[in-house]
């Protein structure tokens, strides 16, 4: 299959219910997820592959995943930050990505949703997360072929008009993980070459052009 590197990675599953995991047994579900992981890797060996877990099945042991991915919905900042610390322990040396965070504005109000999402995103990055996704873009969404009408998690309403949270998220994501006003220290980069002019001045110039071009790419210049 043709692969583009614009694809960040693949999630081979999302939130297998705890009741199903307990019915079939943890080991059987773990083997099933690993099988899906291996199939994805066979199709795209260089891709990052994960499974999106959630708190009620955090006991699943999936050490083969390329990065640790969780959906977390907690309305208390203290509880949220404490659970992030626990997830970092479970993740070990793998990056932790929050695949879903959010708050229902239907029950909590749009101001509370905006306030909650602000501290959720800031806390996620302060807690060392590699990234996070806000659930969701719009209040209109479907599950099992049916429209969900009693939850309003979107940054926009069903008619796509913006809520207060949309502007807050635009501002927050421009500031995390590092503020655009950060005063970065200046550094020196030393590039060494062995026999750089061995094949003549023209060859040496081409070599330096290639190296400097690579440096600009790494620095975003």
Short mmCIF file of C-alpha atoms in Angstrom, two decimals:
data_model
loop_
_atom_site.label_atom_id
_atom_site.label_comp_id
_atom_site.label_asym_id
_atom_site.label_seq_id
_atom_site.Cartn_x
_atom_site.Cartn_y
_atom_site.Cartn_z
CA UNK A 1 0.00 0.00 0.00
CA UNK A 2 1.32 3.52 -0.74
CA UNK A 3 2.44 5.27 2.44
CA UNK A 4 2.92 8.97 3.09
CA UNK A 5 5.03 10.21 5.97
CA UNK A 6 2.41 12.85 6.64
CA UNK A 7 0.66 10.12 8.60
CA UNK A 8 1.77 10.37 12.24
CA UNK A 9 0.88 6.78 13.06
CA UNK A 10 -1.85 4.18 13.34
CA UNK A 11 -4.14 3.22 16.22
CA UNK A 12 -5.23 -0.40 15.86
CA UNK A 13 -8.02 -0.12 18.42
CA UNK A 14 -9.78 2.15 20.88
CA UNK A 15 -11.24 1.48 24.32
CA UNK A 16 -12.11 -2.21 24.29
CA UNK A 17 -14.71 -2.29 27.11
CA UNK A 18 -13.54 -3.67 30.45
CA UNK A 19 -16.38 -6.20 30.49
CA UNK A 20 -15.22 -7.69 27.19
CA UNK A 21 -11.61 -7.81 28.38
CA UNK A 22 -12.63 -9.65 31.54
CA UNK A 23 -14.96 -12.00 29.65
CA UNK A 24 -12.33 -13.10 27.12
CA UNK A 25 -9.41 -12.73 29.50
CA UNK A 26 -6.64 -10.16 29.58
CA UNK A 27 -4.03 -12.33 27.86
CA UNK A 28 -6.30 -13.15 24.94
CA UNK A 29 -7.08 -9.47 24.36
CA UNK A 30 -3.39 -8.56 24.65
CA UNK A 31 -2.53 -11.17 22.01
CA UNK A 32 -5.29 -9.87 19.75
CA UNK A 33 -3.99 -6.28 19.98
CA UNK A 34 -0.44 -7.49 19.33
CA UNK A 35 -1.65 -9.35 16.24
CA UNK A 36 -3.21 -6.15 14.91
CA UNK A 37 0.02 -4.30 15.71
CA UNK A 38 2.09 -6.85 13.77
CA UNK A 39 -0.28 -6.66 10.79
CA UNK A 40 0.04 -2.86 10.69
CA UNK A 41 3.83 -3.10 10.92
CA UNK A 42 3.90 -5.62 8.08
CA UNK A 43 2.09 -3.13 5.84
CA UNK A 44 4.13 -0.10 6.95
CA UNK A 45 7.28 -1.12 8.86
CA UNK A 46 8.43 2.46 9.53
CA UNK A 47 5.11 3.65 10.92
CA UNK A 48 4.36 4.27 14.58
CA UNK A 49 1.59 2.00 15.85
CA UNK A 50 -0.38 2.19 19.08
CA UNK A 51 -3.61 1.15 20.80
CA UNK A 52 -5.78 3.72 22.58
CA UNK A 53 -6.44 2.55 26.12
CA UNK A 54 -8.49 4.08 28.94
CA UNK A 55 -8.46 3.91 32.75
CA UNK A 56 -10.79 0.93 33.23
CA UNK A 57 -8.44 -1.34 31.25
CA UNK A 58 -5.10 0.21 32.22
CA UNK A 59 -4.07 -3.27 33.45
CA UNK A 60 -3.53 -4.40 29.84
CA UNK A 61 0.19 -5.04 29.27
CA UNK A 62 1.15 -3.91 25.77
CA UNK A 63 4.94 -3.36 25.80
CA UNK A 64 5.25 -3.81 22.01
CA UNK A 65 3.42 -0.53 21.21
CA UNK A 66 5.55 2.30 19.83
CA UNK A 67 3.96 4.93 22.06
CA UNK A 68 1.55 4.93 24.99
CA UNK A 69 -1.90 6.31 24.18
CA UNK A 70 -4.77 6.99 26.61
CA UNK A 71 -8.17 8.66 26.73
CA UNK A 72 -8.58 10.55 30.02
CA UNK A 73 -11.69 12.38 31.21
CA UNK A 74 -11.24 13.85 34.69
CA UNK A 75 -12.91 17.06 35.84
CA UNK A 76 -10.58 17.73 38.79
CA UNK A 77 -7.20 19.26 37.96
CA UNK A 78 -5.53 17.58 40.93
CA UNK A 79 -6.91 14.17 39.95
CA UNK A 80 -5.98 14.75 36.31
CA UNK A 81 -2.37 15.64 37.10
CA UNK A 82 -2.02 12.76 39.56
CA UNK A 83 -3.29 10.29 36.97
CA UNK A 84 -0.91 11.68 34.35
CA UNK A 85 1.96 10.94 36.74
CA UNK A 86 0.68 7.37 37.05
CA UNK A 87 0.42 7.02 33.26
CA UNK A 88 4.00 8.21 32.86
CA UNK A 89 5.05 5.41 35.19
CA UNK A 90 3.08 2.88 33.14
CA UNK A 91 4.47 4.27 29.88
CA UNK A 92 8.07 3.81 31.00
CA UNK A 93 10.44 5.09 28.34
CA UNK A 94 7.73 5.43 25.67
CA UNK A 95 6.11 8.76 24.74
CA UNK A 96 2.70 9.36 26.32
CA UNK A 97 0.00 10.79 24.07
CA UNK A 98 -3.48 11.73 25.31
CA UNK A 99 -5.84 10.74 22.51
CA UNK A 100 -8.95 12.26 24.09
CA UNK A 101 -9.55 14.91 26.73
CA UNK A 102 -12.61 17.12 27.06
CA UNK A 103 -15.66 18.29 28.95
CA UNK A 104 -19.38 18.20 28.16
CA UNK A 105 -20.65 21.77 27.80
CA UNK A 106 -24.29 20.64 27.87
CA UNK A 107 -24.03 19.74 31.56
CA UNK A 108 -21.22 22.06 32.62
CA UNK A 109 -21.69 25.17 30.47
CA UNK A 110 -19.46 26.61 27.76
CA UNK A 111 -17.41 28.78 30.12
CA UNK A 112 -16.61 25.80 32.35
CA UNK A 113 -15.69 23.76 29.27
CA UNK A 114 -13.27 26.46 28.07
CA UNK A 115 -11.70 26.83 31.53
CA UNK A 116 -11.34 23.08 31.98
CA UNK A 117 -9.79 22.49 28.57
CA UNK A 118 -7.24 25.22 29.21
CA UNK A 119 -5.85 23.59 32.34
CA UNK A 120 -6.16 20.10 30.84
CA UNK A 121 -3.95 20.97 27.85
CA UNK A 122 -1.46 22.98 29.91
CA UNK A 123 -1.27 20.21 32.55
CA UNK A 124 -0.78 17.56 29.87
CA UNK A 125 2.30 19.26 28.46
CA UNK A 126 3.58 20.27 31.90
CA UNK A 127 3.29 16.59 32.87
CA UNK A 128 5.56 15.55 30.02
CA UNK A 129 3.02 14.36 27.46
CA UNK A 130 4.17 14.21 23.86
CA UNK A 131 0.85 15.70 22.78
CA UNK A 132 -2.90 15.67 23.26
CA UNK A 133 -6.10 15.73 21.23
CA UNK A 134 -9.22 17.57 22.36
CA UNK A 135 -12.47 15.70 21.96
CA UNK A 136 -14.05 16.93 19.86
CA UNK A 137 -14.18 19.39 16.98
CA UNK A 138 -17.98 19.57 16.90
CA UNK A 139 -20.95 18.57 19.04
CA UNK A 140 -22.24 16.49 16.13
CA UNK A 141 -20.91 12.97 16.24
CA UNK A 142 -22.16 9.43 15.78
CA UNK A 143 -21.63 6.04 17.36
CA UNK A 144 -22.88 2.77 15.98
CA UNK A 145 -24.73 4.63 13.22
CA UNK A 146 -26.68 6.80 15.66
CA UNK A 147 -26.25 10.50 16.31
CA UNK A 148 -25.28 11.32 19.90
CA UNK A 149 -27.60 14.13 20.98
CA UNK A 150 -27.17 14.34 24.76
CA UNK A 151 -23.43 15.19 24.90
CA UNK A 152 -21.82 18.41 23.74
CA UNK A 153 -18.06 17.93 23.81
CA UNK A 154 -17.31 19.96 20.70
CA UNK A 155 -15.27 23.12 20.27
CA UNK A 156 -18.03 24.08 17.85
CA UNK A 157 -21.79 23.57 18.04
CA UNK A 158 -23.74 21.32 15.70
CA UNK A 159 -24.12 24.19 13.24
CA UNK A 160 -20.31 24.64 13.41
CA UNK A 161 -20.55 28.01 15.18
CA UNK A 162 -17.60 28.42 17.57
CA UNK A 163 -17.83 28.01 21.33
CA UNK A 164 -15.71 29.89 23.86
CA UNK A 165 -13.35 26.92 24.03
CA UNK A 166 -12.27 27.26 20.41
CA UNK A 167 -10.47 30.57 20.91
CA UNK A 168 -8.98 29.33 24.17
CA UNK A 169 -7.58 26.24 22.46
CA UNK A 170 -6.18 28.33 19.62
CA UNK A 171 -4.34 30.44 22.17
CA UNK A 172 -3.17 27.57 24.38
CA UNK A 173 -1.82 25.39 21.57
CA UNK A 174 0.17 28.39 20.33
CA UNK A 175 1.88 28.55 23.74
CA UNK A 176 2.58 24.88 24.52
CA UNK A 177 4.88 23.17 25.02
CA UNK A 178 6.96 26.35 24.67
CA UNK A 179 5.83 29.95 24.53
CA UNK A 180 6.60 31.72 21.22
CA UNK A 181 8.19 34.44 23.36
CA UNK A 182 10.73 32.06 24.88
CA UNK A 183 14.20 33.61 24.88
CA UNK A 184 16.20 30.66 23.58
CA UNK A 185 19.94 30.54 24.32
CA UNK A 186 22.25 30.95 21.36
CA UNK A 187 24.36 27.94 20.42
CA UNK A 188 27.31 27.25 18.17
CA UNK A 189 27.29 24.34 15.74
CA UNK A 190 30.66 22.93 14.68
CA UNK A 191 30.71 20.79 11.54
CA UNK A 192 33.85 18.75 11.01
CA UNK A 193 34.96 17.29 7.69
CA UNK A 194 37.75 14.89 6.81
CA UNK A 195 39.53 15.63 3.54
CA UNK A 196 36.71 18.00 2.62
CA UNK A 197 38.66 19.39 -0.29
CA UNK A 198 40.22 16.09 -1.31
CA UNK A 199 38.40 16.05 -4.63
CA UNK A 200 38.79 19.72 -5.31
CA UNK A 201 37.16 22.98 -4.25
CA UNK A 202 33.93 22.35 -6.17
CA UNK A 203 33.36 19.04 -4.38
CA UNK A 204 34.09 20.63 -1.00
CA UNK A 205 31.56 23.41 -1.68
CA UNK A 206 28.91 20.85 -2.57
CA UNK A 207 29.64 18.92 0.64
CA UNK A 208 29.24 22.04 2.77
CA UNK A 209 26.03 23.00 0.97
CA UNK A 210 24.57 19.58 1.74
CA UNK A 211 25.56 19.73 5.42
CA UNK A 212 24.24 23.28 5.91
CA UNK A 213 20.99 22.35 4.17
CA UNK A 214 20.57 19.46 6.61
CA UNK A 215 21.19 21.75 9.57
CA UNK A 216 18.59 24.23 8.35
CA UNK A 217 16.11 21.39 8.05
CA UNK A 218 16.73 20.27 11.64
CA UNK A 219 16.41 23.85 12.90
CA UNK A 220 13.23 24.54 10.95
CA UNK A 221 14.93 27.22 8.88
#
